Amino acid sequence: MGNKQTIFTSQQLDAYQDCTYFTRKEILRLFHRYRDLAPQLVPLDYKNQPEVRLPYELIGSMPELKDNPFRQRIAEVFSEDGEGNMTLDDFLDMFSVLSEMAPRDLKAYYAFKIYDFNNDDFICKSDLEKTLNKLTRNELTEDEVRMVCEKVIDEADLDNDGRLSLEDFQHMIMRAPDFLSTFHIRI
Amino acid sequence: MEEQKYQQIIVPPAWYWLVKPVTRTTGHKDKRRYSPLVPCILQLYHNFLVPPVRQIYDQNSRMRRMSVFPQHGTALGNLGRTANEIRQEAEHSKSELVSDLVNLSAGARFQAIRSLPMSFNERKTVRNRVNSVKLSKTVLAADCRQQVSRSFRRFRASLASARQHLIIWQDTLKEIGGRFGTSVLSYFLFLKWLLQFNLFSFIINFCFITIPQIVHAPNISSTTGFRGLELLTGVGYFNQTVLFYGGYNGEEIVSKPVYNMQLAYFFTIAAYLVLCWVSLIYSMSRSFQKNFVLETGPVSGGAWRLLCSWDFSVVNEKAIQYNKNNLAIQLKESLSERLQEKNKMSLSDRIKHLSLHLLAWLLSLGLAIGSGAGIYFLGTDPELAFSFSHNPNNLRAEASTLLLPVVVSLINLIVPLLYSLISKIESYSNPRAKIYISIIRNVILKMSILGILCFYWLNFVPNSISCWESFVGQSVYRLLIIDFIFCLLGIFFGEFLRNVIGTMCIQSLGVPEFDIARNVLDLIYAQTLAWIGIYFSPLLPVMQVLKLFILFYLKKISLSLNCQPPKHTGRAAQIQTVFIALLFFPSFVGVLSMVAFTVWSLEPSNQCGPFQGLKTPFHTIFNWTASIQNFPESNWVWWIFENILRSELFYYLISLIVLVITYFLWQITQGRKQLIKTLREQIVNEGKDKAFLLNKLQNLQKERREMASYRPQDFDQTPHFNPNWMNTLPLDM
C-alpha cells in the first residue's frame, strides 16, 4: 500500500495488476514463491525484464503441484514454449487463472486445453483415455476404459463429430456448477 | 472448347460456423431444418435476451477468434489461405478486439482484459494498445480526469489489499482444502461467514448501546456475589449487568446531542436485522445464480465425473490417492448401472417401498412432535420453570434451570441419530434424495423445538415473571452454552471414540466420514438461537463469536486426527445453496417474525429495561415522530411515517408490483429455456451440415485430383478464398 519495493517498476506492477486477478501484495508474494524455487537463477531486480525461464522440473516440484496428476499438462499449457518451462509472467498467469476470482469461461477454456493432450483443439478419444489413465491408473481394465470414453463422448458431444469441441466442453461445464470450486489451486 | 477457370470451392474454416449470426437465411431445402417457430421465438424474446446472451456470445466469439487464429489453426481452417492472409486476418481481429474493449466502461474493460484467453504477453500488448488508444482519444484538458480515475483505481486496489490483512485463517483453510477437498472446506467457510455476522453485531451493539449505558450506569438494585454457576446459567451476578435487557435503561442521556437510549436500542437492533436480511438475500441469490442451472437435463455419470469433478485443490498425496480410488469406484458403478437392465419394479414392490417411506415419515414426524410436546410440558411445569425466580438464592433452584437446556441438547443429539437409523430401512433410487430428505427431517425437528420454545417464551413468560425479557435472554444464554458443551462432547464421542472403535475394535466400521450436513445444521441451529437472543441480550454475540472461534480449531483438529474425506463429493455447490437458503428461511425469517411480534404487540416489563412504561416497544417510534412533528424542517419524516408507512394501501401496492415483476421474470425464464432447447437442436443440425460439407469437399477434391492428373495446365495454382462460396454450391442439395 505504500511499500517501497525495488523489484518491479510501478508500470510493471500496474500491468500485472491489470492483466491478472491478483493484488500488488499477492503479486509480490508470488514473485517470492517463484524466486524460492531457484534463488540463483531469478534476480531480485526485474526492472529491465530479464529473460529468466525456470525448467519444468522446478515448477513440478512445488508443493501445490507436485502430486497433481495433471501437473505436466498444466505447465505445458501455460508456458510460452509449450514445454513446461515458465517465465514469471507464465507463472503469474497460471495461478491467476487457477485462482478463485477467474470466471467460469476462462477456466473452462484452460481446462479444455489441459485435457487436450495432442493440442488439436478437440478432445478426442485418445485424449480422454490419457485423462482417465492419469486419474485412475491401473484400477480400470482396458475394456472399462474404452467404455467410459465412449460414454463420455455419447453424453457430451452435441454436434456428433465423435470428439468434444470447446463449445461442447463449455456446455458441460455450465451444467456442473462445482467446477468453479474444484478447478482451483490455492497458493 | 472454352477453358474454364475452375473455381476452387472452399469450405469456410471451422470458426465460421460459430461466429456467423444465429439467424441466417438458407437456400437449403433440406427437410432436417428447424421448425418455422424458431424465428418467431427468437424475435419475440430478442429484446430481453440480447444483453446477457450477447455478452456470452460476444465473449465466446472473441475467445474463439483469438484461439483458433493463427498458431492453433486447424488444417481445415487454414485451407486455401496464404500465410499473409492469415496474418492479416489475425491483425484485423486483434484491432477489432481493441476497439471493442475501448468502448467498454473502465471497470468492465479491466474485467474483460483479465479474462482474455491468451498468453500473458499478448494480453499485455492488448492492454497497452487499449491504453494508448484511450490516451490518444482524450483531450489535454481531460488529463486530470485520467489522473483521477487512475488514482481511484489505485485506491480501490489498495483497499482490496488492505482487506486481505483482515482475512484470518487463510493458511488453515488452505491446509484443510488441500487434504480434504472443497466440500469439507465449505463447512469451514460457512462457519467463518457466520462468525462475520456475529462479530459485526457485537461491534455495533457494543458501540451504540453498551458503551453509553456503561458510561451512565443505572442503579443496580441487588447484586449477589459472583458464584461459578453464573457462567452456565447466566443469572445471579449477571442478572442486572449489561449482558441482558434488564441492565439497560431507557432514559435520555443528557449530553451535547441528546442521546435517546430507547431509540438507540430500537434502531441498532433494527438496523442490524435489516443488514442481515440484505446480506442473506444477496448471498442466496448469488449462490443460486452460480449453482443452479436453467436447463433440466440429466447431468449424469461419466462425462461430468471424468472431466469436471477432479478436485485440483487437493495437494496431499494420500488424499489424492484416495480420490483416485473413489473416482475409479464411481466410474465402475456408473458403468455397471449402464450395463444392467434397469429392473422394473413390480406393483407390490412399489407399494412396499411407498409404505416404508410413509412409515419412516410418520416415525420422524412423530418423534419431532413428541420432542416438542416434551419440551413444552417440561417448560411449563410451574415448579421447574419459576422456582428460581421465586428463590433467587437457592443454588439448587438455580441448577434446576439447566434441566431444560440439557434436555433440548440431548434431543438434538439423539433424534438425528434415530433419523439416520430410520432412513436405513428405506431404499432410495437417488443418493441425493436421501441427503435432502434427511436434511428436511432434521430441519423440521430443530425448527419445531425452537418454535415451541419461542411460543412458550412469548405467551406464558410475560405474564408470570417481572423482568421477563431478561429471563428469556438468560434462557437463550443457557441454551447456547449447553449446546456448546454438547458439541464438544459430540466431537469427543462422535468422532474420536468412533475412530478408535472403527480402527481398533470393529474393523468393518472404518474411519468415520466427516458428516457435513449434520454439522452445518448444528451451526444453523446455534445461529438461530443467537439471533433470537440479540433483542433480549445485546451482548450475546460475544459468546457466539467465542464459541465459533473455539469450534473452528477443535473441528479442524478432530478432522485431521479422526475423519476421512467424504466419498460422494458430487453436487456440493447445490447443497451449499440449500444451506444458505435454510439459513434464510426458516431460520432468519422465523427470528424476524418473533422479534417483530415482540416489538409490535407485547407489553414490555415495567421494572426493567429501556422500554419500561411504554405500551409496546414500538411506541418509541410513535413518540419520536410525534416529537419531531413540531420541527418544520423534519416535518417530511413525520409525513412519510404517518401517511406512507402506516397506511395499508402502500403495502398492497408494493406486493402487487412485486408479484407482477416476479410473473414477468418467470415468463422470461420460460422463454430462455425454450431458446436453449432450439439452439441445442441447431447445434446438432450444424454438426450434420459440417459432416455433409466435409464429405462433399473430399469428393470434389478427389475429382479435382483426377482431372489434374489428366490436364494439369488448366488449373490455377494459387488458392484463394472465394467470398461468394455460398453461391457456388448447387441448389439441389
Tab-separated table of C-alpha atoms in Angstrom, chain B residues 369-683:
chain	number	residue	atom	x	y	z
B	369	ILE	CA	-43.889	-33.711	17.693
B	370	GLY	CA	-43.092	-35.848	20.711
B	371	SER	CA	-39.938	-33.915	21.484
B	372	GLY	CA	-41.803	-30.646	21.034
B	373	ALA	CA	-44.533	-31.736	23.419
B	374	GLY	CA	-41.986	-32.983	25.931
B	375	ILE	CA	-40.152	-29.698	25.945
B	376	TYR	CA	-43.414	-27.815	26.254
B	377	PHE	CA	-44.546	-29.744	29.299
B	378	LEU	CA	-41.134	-29.534	30.863
B	379	GLY	CA	-41.025	-25.828	30.284
B	380	THR	CA	-44.473	-25.056	31.606
B	381	ASP	CA	-44.039	-27.201	34.671
B	382	PRO	CA	-44.611	-24.434	37.221
B	383	GLU	CA	-42.287	-25.885	39.815
B	384	LEU	CA	-39.402	-26.188	37.498
B	385	ALA	CA	-39.839	-23.041	35.494
B	386	PHE	CA	-40.282	-20.429	38.101
B	387	SER	CA	-38.701	-21.983	41.130
B	388	PHE	CA	-35.578	-19.995	40.564
B	389	SER	CA	-37.249	-16.664	40.144
B	390	HIS	CA	-39.065	-17.218	43.387
B	391	ASN	CA	-35.946	-18.268	45.319
B	392	PRO	CA	-33.081	-16.385	43.751
B	393	ASN	CA	-30.533	-17.506	46.285
B	394	ASN	CA	-31.228	-21.176	46.199
B	395	LEU	CA	-28.345	-22.928	44.470
B	396	ARG	CA	-30.398	-25.996	43.761
B	397	ALA	CA	-33.137	-23.967	42.110
B	398	GLU	CA	-30.509	-22.261	40.007
B	399	ALA	CA	-29.129	-25.585	38.890
B	400	SER	CA	-32.618	-26.766	38.026
B	401	THR	CA	-32.859	-24.060	35.391
B	402	LEU	CA	-30.252	-26.040	33.498
B	403	LEU	CA	-32.539	-29.002	33.120
B	404	LEU	CA	-34.449	-27.670	30.126
B	405	PRO	CA	-31.368	-26.804	28.052
B	406	VAL	CA	-29.822	-30.189	28.773
B	407	VAL	CA	-32.983	-31.964	27.641
B	408	VAL	CA	-33.111	-29.858	24.470
B	409	SER	CA	-29.499	-30.617	23.626
B	410	LEU	CA	-29.979	-34.306	24.311
B	411	ILE	CA	-32.924	-34.349	21.925
B	412	ASN	CA	-30.830	-32.550	19.312
B	413	LEU	CA	-28.125	-35.146	19.703
B	414	ILE	CA	-30.131	-38.354	19.842
B	415	VAL	CA	-33.055	-37.823	17.496
B	416	PRO	CA	-30.907	-37.192	14.371
B	417	LEU	CA	-29.169	-40.498	15.082
B	418	LEU	CA	-32.587	-42.132	15.252
B	419	TYR	CA	-33.435	-40.467	11.959
B	420	SER	CA	-30.381	-41.930	10.283
B	421	LEU	CA	-31.352	-45.357	11.633
B	422	ILE	CA	-34.876	-44.895	10.282
B	423	SER	CA	-33.566	-43.928	6.873
B	424	LYS	CA	-31.704	-47.210	6.690
B	425	ILE	CA	-34.983	-49.090	6.329
B	426	GLU	CA	-35.910	-47.039	3.324
B	427	SER	CA	-34.387	-47.528	-0.075
B	428	TYR	CA	-33.680	-44.577	-2.297
B	429	SER	CA	-33.163	-44.608	-6.009
B	430	ASN	CA	-31.120	-41.448	-5.824
B	431	PRO	CA	-28.444	-40.854	-3.166
B	432	ARG	CA	-29.034	-37.135	-3.387
B	433	ALA	CA	-32.689	-37.596	-2.485
B	434	LYS	CA	-31.523	-39.357	0.653
B	435	ILE	CA	-29.392	-36.408	1.718
B	436	TYR	CA	-32.141	-33.892	1.010
B	437	ILE	CA	-34.783	-35.873	2.881
B	438	SER	CA	-32.568	-36.274	5.915
B	439	ILE	CA	-31.838	-32.535	5.847
B	440	ILE	CA	-35.575	-31.769	5.687
B	441	ARG	CA	-36.338	-34.045	8.632
B	442	ASN	CA	-33.615	-32.563	10.777
B	443	VAL	CA	-34.724	-29.055	9.918
B	444	ILE	CA	-38.309	-29.906	10.882
B	445	LEU	CA	-37.087	-31.254	14.218
B	446	LYS	CA	-34.915	-28.273	15.064
B	447	MET	CA	-37.419	-25.675	13.947
B	448	SER	CA	-40.240	-27.315	15.870
B	449	ILE	CA	-38.123	-27.286	19.028
B	450	LEU	CA	-37.285	-23.637	18.529
B	451	GLY	CA	-40.888	-22.854	17.658
B	452	ILE	CA	-42.189	-24.426	20.843
B	453	LEU	CA	-39.622	-22.569	22.901
B	454	CYS	CA	-40.486	-19.240	21.293
B	455	PHE	CA	-44.205	-19.878	21.778
B	456	TYR	CA	-43.559	-20.585	25.438
B	457	TRP	CA	-41.390	-17.525	25.871
B	458	LEU	CA	-43.767	-15.153	24.182
B	459	ASN	CA	-47.042	-16.463	25.530
B	460	PHE	CA	-46.506	-17.589	29.082
B	461	VAL	CA	-43.434	-15.913	30.401
B	462	PRO	CA	-44.520	-12.250	30.064
B	463	ASN	CA	-47.457	-12.822	32.335
B	464	SER	CA	-45.635	-14.669	35.058
B	465	ILE	CA	-42.299	-13.033	35.634
B	466	SER	CA	-41.482	-9.449	36.392
B	467	CYS	CA	-38.418	-8.852	34.252
B	468	TRP	CA	-39.348	-11.317	31.562
B	469	GLU	CA	-37.039	-10.142	28.804
B	470	SER	CA	-34.006	-10.809	30.956
B	471	PHE	CA	-35.456	-14.212	31.739
B	472	VAL	CA	-35.756	-15.020	28.032
B	473	GLY	CA	-32.238	-13.707	27.448
B	474	GLN	CA	-30.928	-15.913	30.196
B	475	SER	CA	-32.751	-18.943	28.787
B	476	VAL	CA	-31.177	-18.350	25.397
B	477	TYR	CA	-27.791	-17.919	27.043
B	478	ARG	CA	-28.179	-21.220	28.847
B	479	LEU	CA	-29.283	-22.993	25.684
B	480	LEU	CA	-26.269	-21.701	23.802
B	481	ILE	CA	-23.769	-22.688	26.466
B	482	ILE	CA	-25.169	-26.159	26.967
B	483	ASP	CA	-25.326	-26.622	23.196
B	484	PHE	CA	-21.644	-25.741	23.015
B	485	ILE	CA	-20.787	-28.224	25.750
B	486	PHE	CA	-22.732	-30.926	23.982
B	487	CYS	CA	-20.939	-30.036	20.762
B	488	LEU	CA	-17.647	-30.665	22.473
B	489	LEU	CA	-18.965	-33.936	23.830
B	490	GLY	CA	-20.182	-34.786	20.358
B	491	ILE	CA	-16.705	-34.249	18.937
B	492	PHE	CA	-15.248	-36.459	21.593
B	493	PHE	CA	-17.744	-39.275	21.350
B	494	GLY	CA	-18.905	-38.917	17.798
B	495	GLU	CA	-15.534	-38.580	16.155
B	496	PHE	CA	-12.712	-39.543	18.460
B	497	LEU	CA	-14.256	-42.604	20.076
B	498	ARG	CA	-15.870	-43.666	16.848
B	499	ASN	CA	-12.482	-43.519	15.168
B	500	VAL	CA	-10.959	-45.602	17.916
B	501	ILE	CA	-13.782	-48.131	17.722
B	502	GLY	CA	-13.677	-48.169	13.952
B	503	THR	CA	-9.965	-48.783	13.690
B	504	MET	CA	-9.233	-50.949	16.691
B	505	CYS	CA	-12.328	-52.842	17.784
B	506	ILE	CA	-14.757	-53.270	14.904
B	507	GLN	CA	-12.617	-53.032	11.786
B	508	SER	CA	-15.577	-53.149	9.444
B	509	LEU	CA	-16.871	-49.761	10.521
B	510	GLY	CA	-13.787	-47.936	9.367
B	511	VAL	CA	-12.765	-44.369	9.909
B	512	PRO	CA	-15.751	-42.032	10.273
B	513	GLU	CA	-16.567	-39.669	7.447
B	514	PHE	CA	-16.990	-36.007	8.158
B	515	ASP	CA	-20.756	-35.513	8.070
B	516	ILE	CA	-21.104	-32.092	6.505
B	517	ALA	CA	-24.898	-31.856	6.566
B	518	ARG	CA	-25.259	-32.608	10.245
B	519	ASN	CA	-22.527	-30.176	11.243
B	520	VAL	CA	-23.904	-27.361	9.116
B	521	LEU	CA	-27.401	-27.861	10.507
B	522	ASP	CA	-25.962	-27.627	14.016
B	523	LEU	CA	-24.337	-24.347	13.064
B	524	ILE	CA	-27.616	-23.028	11.651
B	525	TYR	CA	-29.453	-24.028	14.852
B	526	ALA	CA	-26.934	-22.241	17.055
B	527	GLN	CA	-27.040	-19.155	14.864
B	528	THR	CA	-30.843	-19.049	15.045
B	529	LEU	CA	-30.617	-19.107	18.821
B	530	ALA	CA	-28.051	-16.326	18.774
B	531	TRP	CA	-30.257	-14.196	16.541
B	532	ILE	CA	-33.277	-14.763	18.754
B	533	GLY	CA	-31.249	-13.695	21.743
B	534	ILE	CA	-29.972	-10.409	20.312
B	535	TYR	CA	-33.044	-8.435	21.272
B	536	PHE	CA	-33.103	-9.852	24.781
B	537	SER	CA	-29.386	-9.821	25.412
B	538	PRO	CA	-27.385	-7.407	23.280
B	539	LEU	CA	-24.002	-8.818	24.160
B	540	LEU	CA	-24.884	-12.406	23.322
B	541	PRO	CA	-22.961	-12.296	20.017
B	542	VAL	CA	-19.741	-12.219	22.072
B	543	MET	CA	-20.494	-15.699	23.265
B	544	GLN	CA	-21.313	-16.858	19.784
B	545	VAL	CA	-18.064	-15.372	18.441
B	546	LEU	CA	-16.010	-17.125	21.115
B	547	LYS	CA	-17.876	-20.346	20.541
B	548	LEU	CA	-17.383	-20.311	16.766
B	549	PHE	CA	-13.705	-19.469	17.186
B	550	ILE	CA	-13.072	-22.393	19.516
B	551	LEU	CA	-15.248	-24.686	17.405
B	552	PHE	CA	-13.203	-23.925	14.280
B	553	TYR	CA	-9.970	-25.081	15.824
B	554	LEU	CA	-11.490	-28.088	17.575
B	555	LYS	CA	-13.221	-29.280	14.445
B	556	LYS	CA	-10.059	-28.862	12.458
B	557	ILE	CA	-8.031	-30.891	14.934
B	558	SER	CA	-10.684	-33.559	15.144
B	559	LEU	CA	-10.890	-33.661	11.365
B	560	SER	CA	-7.195	-34.220	10.902
B	561	LEU	CA	-6.991	-36.836	13.614
B	562	ASN	CA	-10.191	-38.733	13.234
B	563	CYS	CA	-12.018	-38.352	9.982
B	564	GLN	CA	-11.634	-39.121	6.359
B	565	PRO	CA	-12.967	-37.068	3.449
B	566	PRO	CA	-16.464	-37.896	2.192
B	567	LYS	CA	-16.748	-40.399	-0.606
B	568	HIS	CA	-19.508	-38.799	-2.650
B	569	THR	CA	-18.436	-35.292	-3.379
B	570	GLY	CA	-20.844	-34.547	-6.129
B	571	ARG	CA	-23.127	-31.532	-6.203
B	572	ALA	CA	-21.516	-29.834	-3.234
B	573	ALA	CA	-22.310	-26.460	-4.734
B	574	GLN	CA	-26.037	-27.091	-4.833
B	575	ILE	CA	-26.074	-28.259	-1.242
B	576	GLN	CA	-24.223	-25.065	-0.296
B	577	THR	CA	-27.038	-23.044	-1.825
B	578	VAL	CA	-29.572	-25.122	0.092
B	579	PHE	CA	-27.760	-24.378	3.349
B	580	ILE	CA	-27.709	-20.657	2.736
B	581	ALA	CA	-31.394	-20.824	1.833
B	582	LEU	CA	-32.081	-22.713	5.062
B	583	LEU	CA	-30.243	-20.044	6.996
B	584	PHE	CA	-32.558	-17.500	5.469
B	585	PHE	CA	-35.804	-19.429	5.656
B	586	PRO	CA	-36.944	-20.729	8.160
B	587	SER	CA	-34.142	-19.586	10.416
B	588	PHE	CA	-33.791	-15.847	9.872
B	589	VAL	CA	-37.371	-15.256	8.818
B	590	GLY	CA	-38.561	-17.026	11.963
B	591	VAL	CA	-36.319	-14.855	14.120
B	592	LEU	CA	-37.509	-11.748	12.354
B	593	SER	CA	-41.155	-12.598	12.876
B	594	MET	CA	-40.551	-13.374	16.529
B	595	VAL	CA	-38.727	-10.112	17.181
B	596	ALA	CA	-41.355	-8.213	15.193
B	597	PHE	CA	-44.109	-9.787	17.289
B	598	THR	CA	-42.286	-8.901	20.500
B	599	VAL	CA	-41.715	-5.326	19.457
B	600	TRP	CA	-45.140	-4.796	17.980
B	601	SER	CA	-47.567	-6.441	20.345
B	602	LEU	CA	-46.038	-7.461	23.613
B	603	GLU	CA	-46.012	-5.241	26.612
B	604	PRO	CA	-42.508	-4.638	27.926
B	605	SER	CA	-41.857	-5.260	31.559
B	606	ASN	CA	-42.427	-2.380	33.903
B	607	GLN	CA	-39.498	-2.622	36.225
B	608	CYS	CA	-36.551	-3.015	33.949
B	609	GLY	CA	-35.233	-2.376	30.519
B	610	PRO	CA	-35.172	0.560	28.141
B	611	PHE	CA	-38.834	0.334	27.181
B	612	GLN	CA	-40.354	0.324	30.622
B	613	GLY	CA	-43.552	2.280	30.896
B	614	LEU	CA	-44.438	2.104	27.216
B	615	LYS	CA	-47.393	0.204	25.902
B	616	THR	CA	-45.312	-1.637	23.335
B	617	PRO	CA	-41.679	-1.073	22.371
B	618	PHE	CA	-42.867	0.236	19.021
B	619	HIS	CA	-44.433	3.196	20.759
B	620	THR	CA	-40.936	4.634	20.932
B	621	ILE	CA	-41.261	5.427	17.274
B	622	PHE	CA	-44.687	6.964	17.715
B	623	ASN	CA	-43.382	9.195	20.471
B	624	TRP	CA	-40.373	10.148	18.455
B	625	THR	CA	-42.320	11.043	15.319
B	626	ALA	CA	-44.797	12.972	17.415
B	627	SER	CA	-41.941	14.940	18.925
B	628	ILE	CA	-40.360	15.828	15.619
B	629	GLN	CA	-43.669	16.857	14.181
B	630	ASN	CA	-43.137	20.184	15.831
B	631	PHE	CA	-39.949	20.925	13.936
B	632	PRO	CA	-40.741	22.334	10.484
B	633	GLU	CA	-37.573	21.047	8.815
B	634	SER	CA	-38.156	17.440	9.798
B	635	ASN	CA	-41.842	17.512	9.043
B	636	TRP	CA	-41.326	15.379	5.969
B	637	VAL	CA	-40.150	12.448	8.113
B	638	TRP	CA	-43.349	12.602	10.097
B	639	TRP	CA	-45.353	12.938	6.919
B	640	ILE	CA	-43.703	9.878	5.364
B	641	PHE	CA	-44.208	7.891	8.518
B	642	GLU	CA	-47.847	8.827	9.043
B	643	ASN	CA	-49.144	8.660	5.520
B	644	ILE	CA	-46.992	6.093	3.797
B	645	LEU	CA	-45.508	3.671	6.256
B	646	ARG	CA	-48.615	3.451	8.371
B	647	SER	CA	-51.114	3.071	5.587
B	648	GLU	CA	-52.032	-0.366	4.327
B	649	LEU	CA	-52.527	0.762	0.750
B	650	PHE	CA	-48.796	1.261	0.380
B	651	TYR	CA	-48.064	-2.334	1.261
B	652	TYR	CA	-50.777	-3.655	-1.033
B	653	LEU	CA	-49.345	-1.687	-3.913
B	654	ILE	CA	-45.829	-2.890	-3.236
B	655	SER	CA	-46.926	-6.524	-3.043
B	656	LEU	CA	-48.844	-6.159	-6.284
B	657	ILE	CA	-45.878	-4.656	-8.096
B	658	VAL	CA	-43.546	-7.355	-6.781
B	659	LEU	CA	-45.922	-10.085	-7.905
B	660	VAL	CA	-46.210	-8.603	-11.376
B	661	ILE	CA	-42.447	-8.342	-11.723
B	662	THR	CA	-41.997	-11.918	-10.499
B	663	TYR	CA	-44.502	-13.206	-13.047
B	664	PHE	CA	-42.812	-11.265	-15.784
B	665	LEU	CA	-39.374	-12.621	-14.901
B	666	TRP	CA	-40.748	-16.143	-14.725
B	667	GLN	CA	-42.063	-15.796	-18.241
B	668	ILE	CA	-38.665	-14.642	-19.416
B	669	THR	CA	-37.125	-17.717	-17.794
B	670	GLN	CA	-39.549	-19.963	-19.655
B	671	GLY	CA	-38.691	-18.233	-22.885
B	672	ARG	CA	-34.998	-18.725	-22.310
B	673	LYS	CA	-35.493	-22.407	-21.639
B	674	GLN	CA	-37.248	-22.706	-24.967
B	675	LEU	CA	-34.475	-20.802	-26.679
B	676	ILE	CA	-31.840	-23.073	-25.185
B	677	LYS	CA	-33.686	-26.088	-26.500
B	678	THR	CA	-33.921	-24.715	-30.023
B	679	LEU	CA	-30.305	-23.599	-30.012
B	680	ARG	CA	-29.261	-27.057	-28.971
B	681	GLU	CA	-31.173	-28.550	-31.883
B	682	GLN	CA	-29.469	-26.049	-34.119
B	683	ILE	CA	-26.034	-27.179	-32.945
